[in-house]
Amino acid sequence: MTRGRINRRQALKLMGAMGAGPFLAAGGRIPPAAAGGSAGRVVVVGGGFGGATLAKYLKRFDPAVEVTLVEPSRRHFTCPFSNLYLGGLYEFDALGHGYEELVRRYGVQVIHSMADDVDADARTVRLAGGETLSWDRLVLSPGIDIRWGELEGYTRAAAEKAPHAWQAGPQTHLLKKQLEAMEDGGTFILVAPENPFRCPPGPYERVAMVANYFKSHKPRSKILLLDAKDNFSKQGLFLDGWRHNYGEMIEWVGRSHDGGVVRVDADRLEVETEFGTLHQASVLNVVPPQRAGFIAQRAGVTDASGWVPVEPRTFASRKVPGVYVIGDATEAAPMPKSGFCANAQGKVTAAAIVADLAGVDGPDPSWANTCYSTVAPGYGISVAGVYGVREGHIAELAGGVSPADADAAFRRREAEYAVAWYRAITQDTWGTA
Amino acid sequence: MMSRRMVKSAMWLVGGVLLLISPLSPAWAAAPPWERVEAVRAVLGGETPVPGGIRLDLPLVSQDGSAVPLTVEVESPMTVDDHVEAIHLFSTGNPTPEIAVIRLTPEAGRARVTMRVRLNESQSVVAVARTNTGRFHAVARDVRVTVSGCLARGNDFDDASFMLARVRAPDRFSPGQPGEVLTLINHPMETGLRQNGDGNLIPQRIIHRVVAEVNGSAVMEAELHRSVAANPYLRFFVAPTAGGTLAVRWDEDGGESTVQEVPLRLP
């Protein structure tokens, strides 16, 4: 696609190319743009995979839409590939992505501030500095918040001793430092939560990456994964991959073998399981229970589960008109809470909003997801899915995981695809590979 | 050979006939789920449940239908004169409707049970409670079941842990005050509906009974069916009036049993 503005007709054509049959069929007359030459004001809260993608694609579909992105950080550090940083396979700095392309190439206004509150009746967002932004449509892509205290003993203060590292940044550095400071022969314990949580394969890739670090630096160390579930993403592939690359270093204990942790003592680096077993860690990594990011709760779009119910076709909130929510904050199962899904949802919802502002039906949605996991250098596995709407719900239409019996060359290629995937999706989202 | 249009008409016709005679008519659909399931009606025996008094907690959306957490609680003083005798749990979307029957005595102290169940698809789950005075309470909850693409699961049972059982009771009870007991046993809960590699059905083999006794008298007895998740997990209450022993026994279809005992400590 060439640079510069595309007109609304081009935008509609583009959406038609994305499979927007009903959009064109129902198209009819496009209402004139709102006063002042704007096709509407959209405020996007959150500049991760979901929000940054959505802001960009809104401008691509209709440059006449005024798009403002609210994001506190000048650079977003991604959770995907942060495990590879822990494993010594990727530089932390390469996980950071800025907003220059959104501003310069696409004309998105980026405000580096925190959204504090939403007034859905007045259609405004209040920022931390007190400033208020007006919107015709609001998009929240806030990611996750930790449910502090839901797991007994796991508070903000505890996370400074037993990091979660489930939001990339200082927590990731803290965990890396603790692993580096650990003596050879120590025990790394990872506590994994019940569903749903951000990045279903994440805990299992993380222990593999920690094992990769231990293998070359602290080979007498052990890894214990205490899990609140009996089944996990790509389970067979992970179990085989762990054994193949690290022998007996990683022990996984599922919930039915008393792997469910009910109490954390961050001072003693000790955890207690449901049936009373105490485990002592040298480094303790707790992936805690989660919910939709703070601003989703302020906006009133969450339900009793703490997540956000959405209309499947558009990801419009089921509770608050004019508000759309995408990414990890939503209840989009069977789509997983992944960066790839947030990116795909960003595009589909951008199309839905442009259509909504124009007063026409949006395209039939289709989303895709691939989760690559790096088990070891040159050893990758993946799960892929294609999703659509069936009978009013999101459904998986096709998908699968890497073959169980793949040879070394296949695993090596998947590890290479993982890197290529990361570069492609960050390029698509922020313009920075 | 029929044209596509003819096939379509024929289907409509069949559909129309079904509408007349099947329980898919609108009046039937509006009835509460406990009136639509024969097994539930059999438990009610013609009685109408009194409104309220029972709560059923399930996730709105479950990403793993093989083990969906379920808690049911009935408001009851749990006295000799007025207590819950049985809680029946039903699935409306599984191949067979019965999930479990939990029988309680006043010594349970609290009519609340937590377990994990198998749900084949999105559906309503029904709980019916009967008191010693012949009163019924009923509740239904809808659950949407999805299996996330990132959650494709393995299907292995670790044979080495077969019938390995665990019990945890509170460290200390106050006399007559209910405290929650956690139990877990490793068992595949083979449904009898699954095929082996040769296409033959694997026979049903499940834990069909869990009994908890406080100092020799039964406090809770659970009758489990194939819709209980593998590795049956059961939480319930006991309210001992004196110290002693809690014994939990599990019986399974293959004829094996196991007992776990834990001390009950009172001040």
mmCIF file of C-alpha atoms in Angstrom, chain A residues 61-312:
data_model
loop_
_atom_site.group_PDB
_atom_site.id
_atom_site.type_symbol
_atom_site.label_atom_id
_atom_site.label_comp_id
_atom_site.label_asym_id
_atom_site.label_seq_id
_atom_site.Cartn_x
_atom_site.Cartn_y
_atom_site.Cartn_z
ATOM 1 C CA PHE A 61 -9.546 2.373 6.350
ATOM 2 C CA ASP A 62 -10.657 5.987 6.685
ATOM 3 C CA PRO A 63 -8.096 8.779 7.176
ATOM 4 C CA ALA A 64 -10.971 11.177 7.880
ATOM 5 C CA VAL A 65 -11.564 9.500 11.250
ATOM 6 C CA GLU A 66 -9.800 11.424 14.025
ATOM 7 C CA VAL A 67 -7.872 8.885 16.077
ATOM 8 C CA THR A 68 -6.316 9.581 19.464
ATOM 9 C CA LEU A 69 -4.286 6.886 21.203
ATOM 10 C CA VAL A 70 -3.787 7.155 24.970
ATOM 11 C CA GLU A 71 -0.812 5.181 26.238
ATOM 12 C CA PRO A 72 1.366 6.028 29.249
ATOM 13 C CA SER A 73 4.604 4.482 27.940
ATOM 14 C CA ARG A 74 6.715 5.953 25.191
ATOM 15 C CA ARG A 75 7.722 2.415 24.278
ATOM 16 C CA HIS A 76 5.643 -0.702 24.693
ATOM 17 C CA PHE A 77 7.593 -3.769 25.783
ATOM 18 C CA THR A 78 5.906 -6.935 24.576
ATOM 19 C CA CYS A 79 5.150 -10.007 26.638
ATOM 20 C CA PRO A 80 5.705 -12.195 23.564
ATOM 21 C CA PHE A 81 9.422 -12.954 23.359
ATOM 22 C CA SER A 82 10.070 -11.731 26.929
ATOM 23 C CA ASN A 83 10.534 -15.416 27.813
ATOM 24 C CA LEU A 84 13.262 -15.552 25.157
ATOM 25 C CA TYR A 85 14.957 -12.667 26.930
ATOM 26 C CA LEU A 86 14.861 -14.695 30.178
ATOM 27 C CA GLY A 87 16.334 -17.626 28.259
ATOM 28 C CA GLY A 88 19.187 -15.550 26.868
ATOM 29 C CA LEU A 89 17.955 -15.742 23.273
ATOM 30 C CA TYR A 90 16.717 -12.171 22.735
ATOM 31 C CA GLU A 91 17.761 -8.679 23.807
ATOM 32 C CA PHE A 92 15.355 -6.860 26.111
ATOM 33 C CA ASP A 93 15.712 -3.689 24.068
ATOM 34 C CA ALA A 94 14.405 -5.518 20.987
ATOM 35 C CA LEU A 95 11.094 -6.055 22.830
ATOM 36 C CA GLY A 96 10.391 -2.298 22.932
ATOM 37 C CA HIS A 97 8.280 -0.595 20.283
ATOM 38 C CA GLY A 98 7.440 3.103 19.919
ATOM 39 C CA TYR A 99 4.662 5.093 18.298
ATOM 40 C CA GLU A 100 6.534 7.151 15.705
ATOM 41 C CA GLU A 101 4.977 5.369 12.738
ATOM 42 C CA LEU A 102 1.452 5.848 14.073
ATOM 43 C CA VAL A 103 2.075 9.578 14.473
ATOM 44 C CA ARG A 104 4.103 10.369 11.371
ATOM 45 C CA ARG A 105 2.767 7.983 8.782
ATOM 46 C CA TYR A 106 -0.815 7.484 9.843
ATOM 47 C CA GLY A 107 -1.652 10.759 11.560
ATOM 48 C CA VAL A 108 -2.721 9.232 14.868
ATOM 49 C CA GLN A 109 -2.554 11.639 17.788
ATOM 50 C CA VAL A 110 -0.663 9.851 20.567
ATOM 51 C CA ILE A 111 -1.028 11.156 24.125
ATOM 52 C CA HIS A 112 1.376 9.664 26.652
ATOM 53 C CA SER A 113 -0.858 9.662 29.680
ATOM 54 C CA MET A 114 -2.956 7.282 31.746
ATOM 55 C CA ALA A 115 -6.699 7.105 31.171
ATOM 56 C CA ASP A 116 -8.265 7.485 34.625
ATOM 57 C CA ASP A 117 -11.977 7.348 34.035
ATOM 58 C CA VAL A 118 -14.694 7.034 31.417
ATOM 59 C CA ASP A 119 -17.999 8.912 31.331
ATOM 60 C CA ALA A 120 -20.095 6.877 28.912
ATOM 61 C CA ASP A 121 -23.044 9.301 28.990
ATOM 62 C CA ALA A 122 -20.967 12.379 28.262
ATOM 63 C CA ARG A 123 -18.776 10.284 25.951
ATOM 64 C CA THR A 124 -15.519 11.439 27.479
ATOM 65 C CA VAL A 125 -12.319 9.946 28.855
ATOM 66 C CA ARG A 126 -10.488 11.683 31.682
ATOM 67 C CA LEU A 127 -6.700 11.506 31.692
ATOM 68 C CA ALA A 128 -4.403 11.381 34.711
ATOM 69 C CA GLY A 129 -3.476 15.058 34.229
ATOM 70 C CA GLY A 130 -7.153 16.043 34.455
ATOM 71 C CA GLU A 131 -7.557 16.621 30.722
ATOM 72 C CA THR A 132 -10.739 15.305 29.123
ATOM 73 C CA LEU A 133 -11.054 13.785 25.655
ATOM 74 C CA SER A 134 -14.368 13.566 23.806
ATOM 75 C CA TRP A 135 -15.200 10.619 21.592
ATOM 76 C CA ASP A 136 -17.842 9.332 19.238
ATOM 77 C CA ARG A 137 -16.508 5.819 19.715
ATOM 78 C CA LEU A 138 -14.213 4.611 22.479
ATOM 79 C CA VAL A 139 -11.926 1.601 22.211
ATOM 80 C CA LEU A 140 -10.377 0.031 25.289
ATOM 81 C CA SER A 141 -7.420 -2.272 24.783
ATOM 82 C CA PRO A 142 -6.179 -2.259 28.372
ATOM 83 C CA GLY A 143 -4.712 -5.753 28.667
ATOM 84 C CA ILE A 144 -4.769 -7.371 32.072
ATOM 85 C CA ASP A 145 -4.613 -6.318 35.700
ATOM 86 C CA ILE A 146 -3.409 -8.590 38.481
ATOM 87 C CA ARG A 147 -6.047 -9.597 41.043
ATOM 88 C CA TRP A 148 -3.877 -8.655 44.000
ATOM 89 C CA GLY A 149 -4.636 -10.714 47.087
ATOM 90 C CA GLU A 150 -6.873 -13.210 45.252
ATOM 91 C CA LEU A 151 -4.112 -15.752 45.777
ATOM 92 C CA GLU A 152 -3.445 -15.486 49.522
ATOM 93 C CA GLY A 153 -0.243 -13.569 50.210
ATOM 94 C CA TYR A 154 0.294 -12.367 46.670
ATOM 95 C CA THR A 155 0.225 -8.584 46.958
ATOM 96 C CA ARG A 156 2.018 -5.779 45.136
ATOM 97 C CA ALA A 157 4.708 -5.912 47.806
ATOM 98 C CA ALA A 158 5.050 -9.684 47.393
ATOM 99 C CA ALA A 159 5.589 -9.220 43.635
ATOM 100 C CA GLU A 160 8.764 -7.286 44.427
ATOM 101 C CA LYS A 161 10.182 -10.475 45.947
ATOM 102 C CA ALA A 162 8.342 -13.109 43.934
ATOM 103 C CA PRO A 163 7.849 -11.453 40.533
ATOM 104 C CA HIS A 164 5.029 -12.286 38.142
ATOM 105 C CA ALA A 165 6.798 -10.866 35.072
ATOM 106 C CA TRP A 166 3.446 -11.176 33.263
ATOM 107 C CA GLN A 167 3.545 -7.551 32.124
ATOM 108 C CA ALA A 168 6.885 -6.970 30.421
ATOM 109 C CA GLY A 169 9.118 -4.313 31.980
ATOM 110 C CA PRO A 170 10.642 -3.935 35.457
ATOM 111 C CA GLN A 171 9.119 -7.250 36.567
ATOM 112 C CA THR A 172 10.905 -9.035 33.705
ATOM 113 C CA HIS A 173 14.222 -7.464 34.719
ATOM 114 C CA LEU A 174 13.650 -8.411 38.357
ATOM 115 C CA LEU A 175 13.053 -12.057 37.486
ATOM 116 C CA LYS A 176 16.105 -12.125 35.200
ATOM 117 C CA LYS A 177 18.300 -10.628 37.973
ATOM 118 C CA GLN A 178 17.032 -13.173 40.496
ATOM 119 C CA LEU A 179 17.791 -16.036 38.121
ATOM 120 C CA GLU A 180 21.294 -14.655 37.541
ATOM 121 C CA ALA A 181 21.885 -14.261 41.277
ATOM 122 C CA MET A 182 20.669 -17.770 42.097
ATOM 123 C CA GLU A 183 23.268 -20.367 43.063
ATOM 124 C CA ASP A 184 23.717 -23.458 40.959
ATOM 125 C CA GLY A 185 21.620 -26.260 42.468
ATOM 126 C CA GLY A 186 18.715 -23.991 43.383
ATOM 127 C CA THR A 187 15.026 -24.529 42.632
ATOM 128 C CA PHE A 188 13.019 -22.271 40.354
ATOM 129 C CA ILE A 189 9.294 -22.531 41.076
ATOM 130 C CA LEU A 190 6.678 -21.193 38.692
ATOM 131 C CA VAL A 191 3.064 -21.016 39.913
ATOM 132 C CA ALA A 192 0.547 -21.193 37.029
ATOM 133 C CA PRO A 193 -3.064 -19.988 37.359
ATOM 134 C CA GLU A 194 -6.466 -21.342 36.386
ATOM 135 C CA ASN A 195 -8.037 -20.325 33.070
ATOM 136 C CA PRO A 196 -8.539 -17.782 31.706
ATOM 137 C CA PHE A 197 -5.258 -15.884 31.756
ATOM 138 C CA ARG A 198 -2.982 -13.996 29.389
ATOM 139 C CA CYS A 199 -0.947 -16.177 27.008
ATOM 140 C CA PRO A 200 -2.045 -19.774 27.703
ATOM 141 C CA PRO A 201 1.273 -21.332 26.555
ATOM 142 C CA GLY A 202 3.338 -18.656 28.356
ATOM 143 C CA PRO A 203 4.104 -20.435 31.654
ATOM 144 C CA TYR A 204 5.230 -23.554 29.801
ATOM 145 C CA GLU A 205 7.495 -21.659 27.425
ATOM 146 C CA ARG A 206 8.881 -19.723 30.379
ATOM 147 C CA VAL A 207 10.059 -22.778 32.286
ATOM 148 C CA ALA A 208 11.683 -24.020 29.065
ATOM 149 C CA MET A 209 13.535 -20.744 28.657
ATOM 150 C CA VAL A 210 14.643 -20.740 32.286
ATOM 151 C CA ALA A 211 15.840 -24.324 31.729
ATOM 152 C CA ASN A 212 17.817 -23.116 28.735
ATOM 153 C CA TYR A 213 19.547 -20.564 30.922
ATOM 154 C CA PHE A 214 20.166 -23.118 33.688
ATOM 155 C CA LYS A 215 21.500 -25.705 31.226
ATOM 156 C CA SER A 216 24.482 -23.543 30.321
ATOM 157 C CA HIS A 217 24.914 -21.567 33.572
ATOM 158 C CA LYS A 218 23.444 -23.569 36.498
ATOM 159 C CA PRO A 219 23.104 -27.163 35.321
ATOM 160 C CA ARG A 220 22.442 -28.671 38.788
ATOM 161 C CA SER A 221 19.317 -26.554 39.294
ATOM 162 C CA LYS A 222 15.719 -27.791 39.255
ATOM 163 C CA ILE A 223 12.478 -26.360 37.942
ATOM 164 C CA LEU A 224 9.094 -27.052 39.504
ATOM 165 C CA LEU A 225 5.916 -25.908 37.776
ATOM 166 C CA LEU A 226 2.945 -25.959 40.165
ATOM 167 C CA ASP A 227 -0.225 -25.718 38.125
ATOM 168 C CA ALA A 228 -3.851 -24.960 39.047
ATOM 169 C CA LYS A 229 -4.890 -26.910 35.918
ATOM 170 C CA ASP A 230 -4.694 -30.499 34.744
ATOM 171 C CA ASN A 231 -4.495 -29.609 31.069
ATOM 172 C CA PHE A 232 -2.528 -26.910 29.335
ATOM 173 C CA SER A 233 -1.803 -25.498 25.931
ATOM 174 C CA LYS A 234 0.305 -27.720 23.635
ATOM 175 C CA GLN A 235 0.750 -30.061 26.601
ATOM 176 C CA GLY A 236 2.117 -33.100 24.762
ATOM 177 C CA LEU A 237 4.500 -30.997 22.679
ATOM 178 C CA PHE A 238 5.819 -29.185 25.748
ATOM 179 C CA LEU A 239 6.276 -32.353 27.810
ATOM 180 C CA ASP A 240 8.199 -33.989 24.935
ATOM 181 C CA GLY A 241 10.184 -30.827 24.243
ATOM 182 C CA TRP A 242 11.176 -30.359 27.885
ATOM 183 C CA ARG A 243 12.383 -33.970 28.124
ATOM 184 C CA HIS A 244 14.169 -33.855 24.784
ATOM 185 C CA ASN A 245 16.084 -30.661 25.591
ATOM 186 C CA TYR A 246 16.441 -30.680 29.371
ATOM 187 C CA GLY A 247 16.024 -34.269 30.562
ATOM 188 C CA GLU A 248 14.430 -34.335 34.016
ATOM 189 C CA MET A 249 15.165 -30.710 34.903
ATOM 190 C CA ILE A 250 11.512 -29.602 34.632
ATOM 191 C CA GLU A 251 8.843 -31.208 36.829
ATOM 192 C CA TRP A 252 5.205 -30.290 36.152
ATOM 193 C CA VAL A 253 2.612 -30.927 38.872
ATOM 194 C CA GLY A 254 -1.015 -30.560 37.766
ATOM 195 C CA ARG A 255 -3.940 -29.745 40.007
ATOM 196 C CA SER A 256 -4.995 -33.375 40.449
ATOM 197 C CA HIS A 257 -1.529 -34.103 41.789
ATOM 198 C CA ASP A 258 -1.813 -31.266 44.287
ATOM 199 C CA GLY A 259 -0.235 -28.622 42.066
ATOM 200 C CA GLY A 260 -2.798 -25.942 42.955
ATOM 201 C CA VAL A 261 -1.125 -23.251 45.073
ATOM 202 C CA VAL A 262 -3.370 -21.601 47.682
ATOM 203 C CA ARG A 263 -0.887 -19.439 49.613
ATOM 204 C CA VAL A 264 2.312 -17.570 48.822
ATOM 205 C CA ASP A 265 4.884 -16.445 51.389
ATOM 206 C CA ALA A 266 7.085 -14.121 49.361
ATOM 207 C CA ASP A 267 9.441 -13.370 52.294
ATOM 208 C CA ARG A 268 10.296 -17.048 52.707
ATOM 209 C CA LEU A 269 9.927 -17.838 48.970
ATOM 210 C CA GLU A 270 7.574 -20.581 50.037
ATOM 211 C CA VAL A 271 4.233 -21.739 48.626
ATOM 212 C CA GLU A 272 1.541 -23.980 50.074
ATOM 213 C CA THR A 273 -0.632 -26.235 47.926
ATOM 214 C CA GLU A 274 -4.310 -27.084 48.284
ATOM 215 C CA PHE A 275 -3.591 -30.257 50.262
ATOM 216 C CA GLY A 276 -0.973 -28.664 52.464
ATOM 217 C CA THR A 277 2.388 -29.439 50.838
ATOM 218 C CA LEU A 278 4.991 -26.701 51.334
ATOM 219 C CA HIS A 279 7.497 -26.003 48.558
ATOM 220 C CA GLN A 280 10.606 -23.890 49.037
ATOM 221 C CA ALA A 281 11.995 -21.920 46.087
ATOM 222 C CA SER A 282 15.298 -20.231 45.383
ATOM 223 C CA VAL A 283 13.516 -18.068 42.821
ATOM 224 C CA LEU A 284 9.729 -17.856 42.924
ATOM 225 C CA ASN A 285 7.728 -16.717 39.895
ATOM 226 C CA VAL A 286 3.982 -16.397 40.483
ATOM 227 C CA VAL A 287 1.691 -16.015 37.475
ATOM 228 C CA PRO A 288 -1.307 -14.761 39.439
ATOM 229 C CA PRO A 289 -5.065 -14.616 38.769
ATOM 230 C CA GLN A 290 -5.952 -11.786 36.394
ATOM 231 C CA ARG A 291 -8.818 -9.663 35.121
ATOM 232 C CA ALA A 292 -9.435 -6.950 32.542
ATOM 233 C CA GLY A 293 -7.289 -3.820 32.875
ATOM 234 C CA PHE A 294 -8.329 -1.091 35.322
ATOM 235 C CA ILE A 295 -9.984 1.267 32.842
ATOM 236 C CA ALA A 296 -12.388 -1.484 31.700
ATOM 237 C CA GLN A 297 -13.712 -1.670 35.236
ATOM 238 C CA ARG A 298 -13.986 2.133 35.428
ATOM 239 C CA ALA A 299 -15.908 2.141 32.149
ATOM 240 C CA GLY A 300 -18.378 -0.424 33.518
ATOM 241 C CA VAL A 301 -17.867 -2.906 30.703
ATOM 242 C CA THR A 302 -16.718 -5.879 32.839
ATOM 243 C CA ASP A 303 -19.004 -8.584 34.228
ATOM 244 C CA ALA A 304 -18.844 -10.692 37.397
ATOM 245 C CA SER A 305 -15.921 -12.682 35.970
ATOM 246 C CA GLY A 306 -13.774 -9.528 35.813
ATOM 247 C CA TRP A 307 -13.498 -9.800 32.015
ATOM 248 C CA VAL A 308 -15.417 -7.969 29.289
ATOM 249 C CA PRO A 309 -18.336 -9.537 27.402
ATOM 250 C CA VAL A 310 -18.436 -8.304 23.787
ATOM 251 C CA GLU A 311 -20.583 -8.627 20.690
ATOM 252 C CA PRO A 312 -18.729 -11.252 18.660
#
